[in-house]
Coordinates of C-alpha atoms and ligand atoms in Angstrom, one line a residue:
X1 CA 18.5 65.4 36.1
X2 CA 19.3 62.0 34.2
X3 CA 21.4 62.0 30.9
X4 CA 19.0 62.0 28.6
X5 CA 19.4 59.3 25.7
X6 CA 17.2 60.2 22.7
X7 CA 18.3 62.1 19.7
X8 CA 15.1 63.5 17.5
X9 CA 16.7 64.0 14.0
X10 CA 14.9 66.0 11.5
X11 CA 15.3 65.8 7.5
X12 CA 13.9 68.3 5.1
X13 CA 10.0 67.7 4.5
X14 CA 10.1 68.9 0.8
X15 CA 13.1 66.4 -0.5
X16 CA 11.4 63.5 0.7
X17 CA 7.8 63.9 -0.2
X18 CA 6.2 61.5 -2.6
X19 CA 6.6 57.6 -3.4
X20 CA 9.9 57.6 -2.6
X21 CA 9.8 59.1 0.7
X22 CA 10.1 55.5 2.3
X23 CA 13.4 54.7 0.7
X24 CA 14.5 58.2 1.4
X25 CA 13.9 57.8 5.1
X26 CA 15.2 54.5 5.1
X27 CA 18.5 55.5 3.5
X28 CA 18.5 58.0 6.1
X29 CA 18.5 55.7 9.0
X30 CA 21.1 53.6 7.6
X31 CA 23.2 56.6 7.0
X32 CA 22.9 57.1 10.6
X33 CA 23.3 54.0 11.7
X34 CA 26.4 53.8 9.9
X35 CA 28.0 57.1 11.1
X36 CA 27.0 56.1 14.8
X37 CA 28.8 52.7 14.8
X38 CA 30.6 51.7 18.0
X39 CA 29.8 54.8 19.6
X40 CA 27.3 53.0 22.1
X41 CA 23.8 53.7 20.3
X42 CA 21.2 51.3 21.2
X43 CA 19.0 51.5 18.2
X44 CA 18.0 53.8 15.4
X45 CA 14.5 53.4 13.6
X46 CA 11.6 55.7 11.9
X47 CA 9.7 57.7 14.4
X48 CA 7.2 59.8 12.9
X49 CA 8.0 62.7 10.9
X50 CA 11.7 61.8 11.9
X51 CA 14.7 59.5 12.4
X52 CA 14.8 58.3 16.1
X53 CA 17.8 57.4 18.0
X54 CA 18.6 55.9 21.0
X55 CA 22.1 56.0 23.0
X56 CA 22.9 53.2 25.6
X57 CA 23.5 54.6 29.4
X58 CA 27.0 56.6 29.7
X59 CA 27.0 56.6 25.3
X60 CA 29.4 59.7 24.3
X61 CA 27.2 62.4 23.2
X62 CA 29.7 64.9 21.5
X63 CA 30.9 62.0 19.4
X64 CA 27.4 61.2 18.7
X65 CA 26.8 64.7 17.9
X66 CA 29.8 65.1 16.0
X67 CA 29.3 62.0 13.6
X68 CA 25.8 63.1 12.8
X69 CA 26.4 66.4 11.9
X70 CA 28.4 64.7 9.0
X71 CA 25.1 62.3 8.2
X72 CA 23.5 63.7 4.7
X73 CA 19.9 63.8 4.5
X74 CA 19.6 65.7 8.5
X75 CA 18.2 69.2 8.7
X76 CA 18.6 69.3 12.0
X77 CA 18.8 67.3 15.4
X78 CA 18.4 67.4 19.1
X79 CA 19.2 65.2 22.6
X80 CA 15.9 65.2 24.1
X81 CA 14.1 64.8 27.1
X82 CA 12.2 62.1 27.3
X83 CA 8.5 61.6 29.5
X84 CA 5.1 60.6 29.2
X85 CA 2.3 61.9 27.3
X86 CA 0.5 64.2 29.8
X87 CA 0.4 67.5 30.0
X88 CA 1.8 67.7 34.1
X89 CA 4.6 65.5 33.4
X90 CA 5.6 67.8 30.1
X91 CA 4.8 70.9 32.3
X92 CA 7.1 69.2 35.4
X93 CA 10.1 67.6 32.4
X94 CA 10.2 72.0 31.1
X95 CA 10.4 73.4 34.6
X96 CA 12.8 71.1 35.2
X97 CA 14.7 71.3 31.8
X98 CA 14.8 75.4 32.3
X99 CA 16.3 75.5 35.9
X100 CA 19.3 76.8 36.4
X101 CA 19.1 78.5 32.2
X102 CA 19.3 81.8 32.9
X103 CA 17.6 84.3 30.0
X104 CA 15.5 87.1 29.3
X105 CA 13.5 86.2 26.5
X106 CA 11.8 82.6 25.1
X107 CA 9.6 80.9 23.0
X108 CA 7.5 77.2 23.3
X109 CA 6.9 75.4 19.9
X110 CA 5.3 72.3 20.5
X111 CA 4.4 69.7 17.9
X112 CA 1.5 67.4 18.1
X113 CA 2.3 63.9 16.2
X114 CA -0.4 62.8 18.1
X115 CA -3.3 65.1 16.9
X116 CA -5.7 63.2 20.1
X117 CA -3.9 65.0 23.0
X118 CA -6.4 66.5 24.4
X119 CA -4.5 70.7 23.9
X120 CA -3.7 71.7 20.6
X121 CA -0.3 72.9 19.6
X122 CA -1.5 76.6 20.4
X123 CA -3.2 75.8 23.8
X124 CA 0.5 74.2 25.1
X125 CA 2.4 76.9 24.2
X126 CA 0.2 79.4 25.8
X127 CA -0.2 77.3 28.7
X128 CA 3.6 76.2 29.0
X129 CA 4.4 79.9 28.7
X130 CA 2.5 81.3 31.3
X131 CA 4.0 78.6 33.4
X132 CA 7.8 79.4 32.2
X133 CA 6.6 83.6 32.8
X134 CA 5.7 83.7 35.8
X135 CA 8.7 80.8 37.3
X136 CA 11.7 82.8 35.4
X137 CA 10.0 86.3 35.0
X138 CA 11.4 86.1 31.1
X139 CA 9.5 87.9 28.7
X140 CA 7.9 85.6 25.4
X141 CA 9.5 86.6 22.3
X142 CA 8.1 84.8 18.9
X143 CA 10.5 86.5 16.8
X144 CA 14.2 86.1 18.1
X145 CA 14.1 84.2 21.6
X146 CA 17.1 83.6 23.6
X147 CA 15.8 80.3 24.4
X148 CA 13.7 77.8 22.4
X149 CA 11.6 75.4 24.4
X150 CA 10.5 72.5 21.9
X151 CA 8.0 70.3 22.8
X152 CA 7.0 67.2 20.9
X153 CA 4.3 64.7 21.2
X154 CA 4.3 61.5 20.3
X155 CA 1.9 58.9 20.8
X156 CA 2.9 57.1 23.6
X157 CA 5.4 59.4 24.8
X158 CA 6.9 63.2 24.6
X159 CA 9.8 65.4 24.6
X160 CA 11.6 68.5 25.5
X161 CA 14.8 70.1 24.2
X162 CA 16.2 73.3 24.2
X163 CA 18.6 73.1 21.6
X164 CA 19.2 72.2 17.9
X165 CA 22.1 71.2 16.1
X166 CA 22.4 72.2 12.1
X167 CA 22.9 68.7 10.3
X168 CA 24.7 68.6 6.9
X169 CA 21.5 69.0 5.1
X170 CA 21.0 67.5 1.5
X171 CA 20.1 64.0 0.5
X172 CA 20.2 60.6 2.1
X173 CA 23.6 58.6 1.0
X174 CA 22.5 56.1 -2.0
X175 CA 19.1 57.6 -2.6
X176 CA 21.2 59.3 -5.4
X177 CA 22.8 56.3 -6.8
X178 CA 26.3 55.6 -7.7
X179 CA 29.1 58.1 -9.5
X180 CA 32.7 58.0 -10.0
X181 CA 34.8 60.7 -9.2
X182 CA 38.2 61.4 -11.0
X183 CA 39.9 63.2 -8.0
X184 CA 43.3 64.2 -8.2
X185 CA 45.3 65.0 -4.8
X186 CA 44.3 68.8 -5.5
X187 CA 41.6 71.2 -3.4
X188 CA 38.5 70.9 -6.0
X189 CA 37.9 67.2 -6.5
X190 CA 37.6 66.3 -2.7
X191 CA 35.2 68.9 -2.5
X192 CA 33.4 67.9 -5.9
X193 CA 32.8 64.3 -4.4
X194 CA 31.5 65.7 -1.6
X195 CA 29.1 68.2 -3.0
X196 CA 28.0 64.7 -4.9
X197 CA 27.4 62.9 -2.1
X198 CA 25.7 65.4 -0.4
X199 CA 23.1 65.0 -2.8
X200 CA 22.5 61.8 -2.1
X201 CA 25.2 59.8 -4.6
X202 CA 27.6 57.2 -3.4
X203 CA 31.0 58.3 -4.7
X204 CA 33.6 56.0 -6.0
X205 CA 36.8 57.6 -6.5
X206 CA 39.5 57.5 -8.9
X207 CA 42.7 58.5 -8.8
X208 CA 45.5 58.7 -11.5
X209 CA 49.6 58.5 -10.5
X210 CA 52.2 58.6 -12.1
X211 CA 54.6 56.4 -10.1
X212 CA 57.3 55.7 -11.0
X213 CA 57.6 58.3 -13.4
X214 CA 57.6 60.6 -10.6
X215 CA 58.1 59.5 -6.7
X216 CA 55.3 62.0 -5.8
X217 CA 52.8 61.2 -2.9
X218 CA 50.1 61.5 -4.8
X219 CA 49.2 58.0 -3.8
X220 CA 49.0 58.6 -0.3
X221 CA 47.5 61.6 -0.4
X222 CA 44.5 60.2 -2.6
X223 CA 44.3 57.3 0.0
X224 CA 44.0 60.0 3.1
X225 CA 41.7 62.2 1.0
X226 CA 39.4 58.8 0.8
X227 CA 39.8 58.5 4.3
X228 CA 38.7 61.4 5.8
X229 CA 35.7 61.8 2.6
X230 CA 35.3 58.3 3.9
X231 CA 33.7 60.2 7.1
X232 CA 30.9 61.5 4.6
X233 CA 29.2 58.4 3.2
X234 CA 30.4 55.2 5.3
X235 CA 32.0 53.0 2.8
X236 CA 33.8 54.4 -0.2
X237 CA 35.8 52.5 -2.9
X238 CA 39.3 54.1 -4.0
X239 CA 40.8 53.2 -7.5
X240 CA 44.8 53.9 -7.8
X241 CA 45.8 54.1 -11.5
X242 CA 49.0 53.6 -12.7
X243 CA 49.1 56.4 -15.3
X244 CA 52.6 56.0 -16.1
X245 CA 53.1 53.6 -19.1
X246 CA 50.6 55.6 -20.7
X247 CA 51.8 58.9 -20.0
X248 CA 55.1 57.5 -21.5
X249 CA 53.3 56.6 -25.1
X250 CA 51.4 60.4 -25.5
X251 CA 54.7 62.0 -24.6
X252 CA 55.8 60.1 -28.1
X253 CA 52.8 60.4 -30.1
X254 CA 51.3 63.8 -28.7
X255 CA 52.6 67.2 -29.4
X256 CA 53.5 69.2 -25.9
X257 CA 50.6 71.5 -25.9
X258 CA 48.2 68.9 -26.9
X259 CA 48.9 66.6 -24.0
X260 CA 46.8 67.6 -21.1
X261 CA 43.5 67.2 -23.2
X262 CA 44.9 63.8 -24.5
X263 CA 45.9 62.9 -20.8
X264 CA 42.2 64.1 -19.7
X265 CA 40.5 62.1 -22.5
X266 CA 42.1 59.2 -21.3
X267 CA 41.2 60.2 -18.0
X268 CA 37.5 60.1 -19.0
X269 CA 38.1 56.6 -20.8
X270 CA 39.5 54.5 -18.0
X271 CA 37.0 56.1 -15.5
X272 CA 33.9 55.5 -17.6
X273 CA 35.4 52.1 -17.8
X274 CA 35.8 51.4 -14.0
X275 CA 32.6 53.4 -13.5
X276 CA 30.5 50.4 -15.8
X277 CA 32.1 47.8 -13.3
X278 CA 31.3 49.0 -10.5
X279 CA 27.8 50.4 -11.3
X280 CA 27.9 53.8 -11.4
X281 CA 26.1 55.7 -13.9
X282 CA 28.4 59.0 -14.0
X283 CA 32.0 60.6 -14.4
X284 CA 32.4 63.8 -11.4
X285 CA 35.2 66.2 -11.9
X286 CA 36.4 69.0 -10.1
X287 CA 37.0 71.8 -13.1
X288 CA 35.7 75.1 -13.1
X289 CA 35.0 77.0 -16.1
X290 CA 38.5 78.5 -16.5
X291 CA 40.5 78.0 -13.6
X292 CA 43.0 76.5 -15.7
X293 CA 44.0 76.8 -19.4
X294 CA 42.8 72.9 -20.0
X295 CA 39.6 74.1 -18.3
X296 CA 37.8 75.8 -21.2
X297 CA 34.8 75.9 -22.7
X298 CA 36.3 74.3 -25.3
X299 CA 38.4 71.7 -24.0
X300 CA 35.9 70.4 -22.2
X301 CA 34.1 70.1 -25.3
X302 CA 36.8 67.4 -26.4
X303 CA 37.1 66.0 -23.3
X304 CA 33.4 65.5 -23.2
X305 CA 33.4 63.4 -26.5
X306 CA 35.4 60.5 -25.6
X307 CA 32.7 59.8 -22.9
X308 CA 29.5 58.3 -23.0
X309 CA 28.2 59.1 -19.5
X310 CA 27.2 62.3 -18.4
X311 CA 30.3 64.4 -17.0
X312 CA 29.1 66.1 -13.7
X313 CA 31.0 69.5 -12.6
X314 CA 29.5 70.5 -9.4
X315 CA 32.4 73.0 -8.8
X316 CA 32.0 74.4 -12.9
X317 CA 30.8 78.1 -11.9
X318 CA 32.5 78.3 -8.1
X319 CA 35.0 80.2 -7.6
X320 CA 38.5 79.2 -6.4
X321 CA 37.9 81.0 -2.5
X322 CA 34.4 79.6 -2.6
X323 CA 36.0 75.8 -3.1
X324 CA 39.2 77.1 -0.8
X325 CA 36.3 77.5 1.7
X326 CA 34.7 74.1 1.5
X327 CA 37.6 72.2 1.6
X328 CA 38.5 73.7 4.7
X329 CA 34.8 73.1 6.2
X330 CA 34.1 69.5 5.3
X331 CA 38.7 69.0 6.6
X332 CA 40.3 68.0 3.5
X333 CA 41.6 71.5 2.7
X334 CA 45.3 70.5 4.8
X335 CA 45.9 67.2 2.8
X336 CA 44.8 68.8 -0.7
X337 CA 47.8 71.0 0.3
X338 CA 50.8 69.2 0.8
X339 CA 53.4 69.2 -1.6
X340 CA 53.0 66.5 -4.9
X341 CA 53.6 66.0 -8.5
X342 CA 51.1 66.1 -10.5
X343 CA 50.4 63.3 -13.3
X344 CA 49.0 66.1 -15.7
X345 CA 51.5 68.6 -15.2
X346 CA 54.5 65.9 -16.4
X347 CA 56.3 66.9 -19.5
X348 CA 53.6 69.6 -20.6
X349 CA 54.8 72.9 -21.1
X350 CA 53.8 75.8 -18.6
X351 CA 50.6 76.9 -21.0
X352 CA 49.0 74.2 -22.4
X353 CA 46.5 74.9 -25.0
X354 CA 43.5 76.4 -24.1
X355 CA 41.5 75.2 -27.5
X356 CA 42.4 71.6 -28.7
X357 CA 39.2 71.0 -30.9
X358 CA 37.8 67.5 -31.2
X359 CA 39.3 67.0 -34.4
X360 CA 42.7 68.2 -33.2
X361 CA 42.8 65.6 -30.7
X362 CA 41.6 62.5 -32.5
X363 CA 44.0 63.5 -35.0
X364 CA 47.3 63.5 -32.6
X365 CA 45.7 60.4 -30.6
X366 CA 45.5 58.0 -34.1
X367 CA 48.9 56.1 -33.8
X368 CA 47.8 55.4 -30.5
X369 CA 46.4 52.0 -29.2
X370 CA 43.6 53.3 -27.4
X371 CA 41.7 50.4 -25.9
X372 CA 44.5 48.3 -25.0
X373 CA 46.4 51.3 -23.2
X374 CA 42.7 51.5 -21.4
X375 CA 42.0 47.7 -20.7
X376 CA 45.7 47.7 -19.4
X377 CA 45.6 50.8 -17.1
X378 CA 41.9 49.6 -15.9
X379 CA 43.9 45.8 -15.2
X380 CA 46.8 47.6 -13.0
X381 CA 44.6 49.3 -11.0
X382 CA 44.4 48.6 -7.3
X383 CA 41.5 48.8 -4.8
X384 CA 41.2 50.4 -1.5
X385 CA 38.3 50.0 0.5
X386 CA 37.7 52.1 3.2
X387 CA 34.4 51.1 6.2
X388 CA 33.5 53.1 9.1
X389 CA 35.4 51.4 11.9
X390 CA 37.5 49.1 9.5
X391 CA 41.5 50.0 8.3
X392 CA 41.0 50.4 4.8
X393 CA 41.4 46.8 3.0
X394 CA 43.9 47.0 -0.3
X395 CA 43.4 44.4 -3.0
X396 CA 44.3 43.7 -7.0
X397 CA 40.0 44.4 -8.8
X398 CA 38.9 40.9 -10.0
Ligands
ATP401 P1 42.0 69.6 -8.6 O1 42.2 70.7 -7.6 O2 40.9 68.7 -8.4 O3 43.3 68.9 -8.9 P2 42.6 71.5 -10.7 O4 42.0 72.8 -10.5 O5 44.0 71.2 -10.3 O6 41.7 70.4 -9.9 P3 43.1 70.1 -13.1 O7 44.4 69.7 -12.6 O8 43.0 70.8 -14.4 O9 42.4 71.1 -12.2 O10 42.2 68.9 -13.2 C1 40.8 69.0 -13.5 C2 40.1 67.8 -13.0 O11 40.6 66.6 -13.7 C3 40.3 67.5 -11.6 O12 39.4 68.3 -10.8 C4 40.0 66.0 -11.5 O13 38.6 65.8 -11.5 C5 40.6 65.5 -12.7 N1 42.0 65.1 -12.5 C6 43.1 65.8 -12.7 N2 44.2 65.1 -12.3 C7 43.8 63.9 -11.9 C8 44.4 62.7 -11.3 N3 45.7 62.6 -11.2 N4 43.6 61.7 -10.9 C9 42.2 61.8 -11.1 N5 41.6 62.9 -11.6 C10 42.3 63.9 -12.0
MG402 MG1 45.0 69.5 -9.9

């Protein structure tokens, strides 16, 4: 039987009902479009009640298969048979589809898109079933099948698969708009940024180092973390911030114990201020409620006041297997791993304090000059771009 060259690709129905269910579904297929670059697909369009793809003769399937199961916004997806829209050549495409498949029990779920086939959804499958009894003497089984026969019907045109891959589920890239993410070369933020853009946001991500205070590979490690979140949204923007001259003023001004909040809050100011540039609308961090001592209730409280966008915390009531656990799912778990100094933990003591109040920390920040130590951080930072298909492109920001 010939390759077969169509991929079906369902999103979930309830996320993408209502007036915005066009720009949902068009997000969708340019997130797939994206992902399938240069892997030999032909074209990729809105089919109904789906995404539709089509591969070019001899296109590489498993990569195709593996890039879409990274594609937000897909429930699931399928390579399919293709034929015509009458019921013998449907009947002749599952006979042949099935030989060969060996199994004792199965099921036929067809799908009319095209409500003027002459059977209803209910007269295939009782039809197609009889036929698929009698030629494989397998029993029907609604409730757990070893084999699914799915049939859908289209217009112009119909299909038949056996089996369905689980996409990555969630939202369409961009339908969410744009956040930025502080991620450190640690296990949470990666896996913060992508719980974000799983819902849809386009991440930005920021990372602080402390080079050359420390020779540390923080650097490198943020810029391979990029790479391979990279694989998740199709064209992500890396800021590298030289933390270093400022860390080097708070070590004079701020008390020991105090300086992981003060380091934070600056954190939060020179984010929200690349975040403005570049359009995004939100700060993402990786803390959960009390991993750490600088992770409480109430530091966050302070850290919270120096910003004026919302602070998002996807990972604030995981715990740290659950995150362990996604980081090694969505591959970033290995590089979050390898050995680095972090810019946080440099000249604090071992327990930082776990309540700096607001006051506390305006108080021990007053000598300092705040906005110029920000405008000059945001002014040494240095851009990495990173395209599906492209080496990542390194420039000064304008
Ligand atoms: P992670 O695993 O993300 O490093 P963590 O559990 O080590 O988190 P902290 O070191 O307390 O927690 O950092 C809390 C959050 O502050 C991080 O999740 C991240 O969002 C942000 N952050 C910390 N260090 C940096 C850094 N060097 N650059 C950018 N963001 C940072
Ligand atoms: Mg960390």
């Amino acid at each position: 039987m010939e390759q077969p060259r169509d991929v079906l690709i369902r999103f979930h129905e309830v996320a993408l009902k209502g007036r915005n269910r066009p720009m949902f579904i068009n997000a969708l297929v340019e997130g797939v479009r994206r992902a399938t670059q240069g892997l030999g697909v032909r074209r990729v369009w809105t089919g109904r009640l789906m995404v539709r793809l089509e591969m070019e003769p001899g296109a590489d399937w498993p990569a195709v298969r593996a890039r879409l199961t990274t594609v937000s916004g897909i429930a699931k997806f399928a390579l399919a048979h293709r034929t015509g829209a009458e019921y013998d050549a449907i009947a002749g495409l599952v006979r042949e589809v099935l030989r060969g498949e060996r199994f004792a029990s199965f099921r036929i779920i067809t799908n009319r898109a095209d409500k003027r086939f002459a059977l209803t959804s209910q007269e295939m499958n009782a039809r197609l079933g009889e036929q698929v009894r009698v030629e494989s003497g397998a029993r029907v089984s609604l409730t757990r099948p070893e084999v699914e026969v799915r049939v859908e019907i289209l217009p112009r045109e119909a299909f038949v698969y056996v089996s369905e891959t689980q996409g990555a589920g969630g939202l369409p890239t961009g339908t969410g708009g744009r956040v930025a993410v502080l991620m450190s070369g640690g296990i949470d933020s990666p896996v913060a940024a992508w719980r974000m853009m799983r819902r849809g946001c386009r991440a930005v991500l920021i990372h602080f180092h402390a080079f050359p205070l420390v020779e540390g590979r923080s650097r490198e490690k943020a810029r391979e973390l990029a790479e391979l979140l990279n694989a998740y949204q199709y064209d992500t923007r890396l800021y590298l911030v030289p933390f270093a001259p400022l860390q080097q003023q708070v070590l004079l001004a701020v008390p020991p114990e105090f300086r992981v909040v003060a380091y934070r809050r600056f954190m939060v100011r020179i984010a929200e201020a690349i975040a403005r540039r570049d359009g995004a609308r939100a700060l993402v961090t990786g803390e959960s409620l009390g991993q750490v001592g600088s992770q409480t209730l109430t530091n966050i409280t302070t850290i919270d006041a120096v910003a004026t966008m919302p602070i998002l915390r996807p990972l604030i009531g995981m715990d740290k297997q659950e995150i362990v656990a996604q980081a090694q799912r969505i591959g970033t778990f290995e590089t979050s791993i390898l050995p680095d100094e972090d810019c946080c933990t440099l000249f604090t003591p071992r327990s930082p304090s776990t309540a700096v109040h607001v006051e506390t920390a305006a108080h021990v920040e007053r000598s300092l000059p705040i906005e110029e130590l920000v405008a000059q951080a945001v002014a040494a930072s240095e851009v990495h771009d990173y395209v599906m298909g492209t080496p990542a492109r390194a420039r000064q920001p304008a």
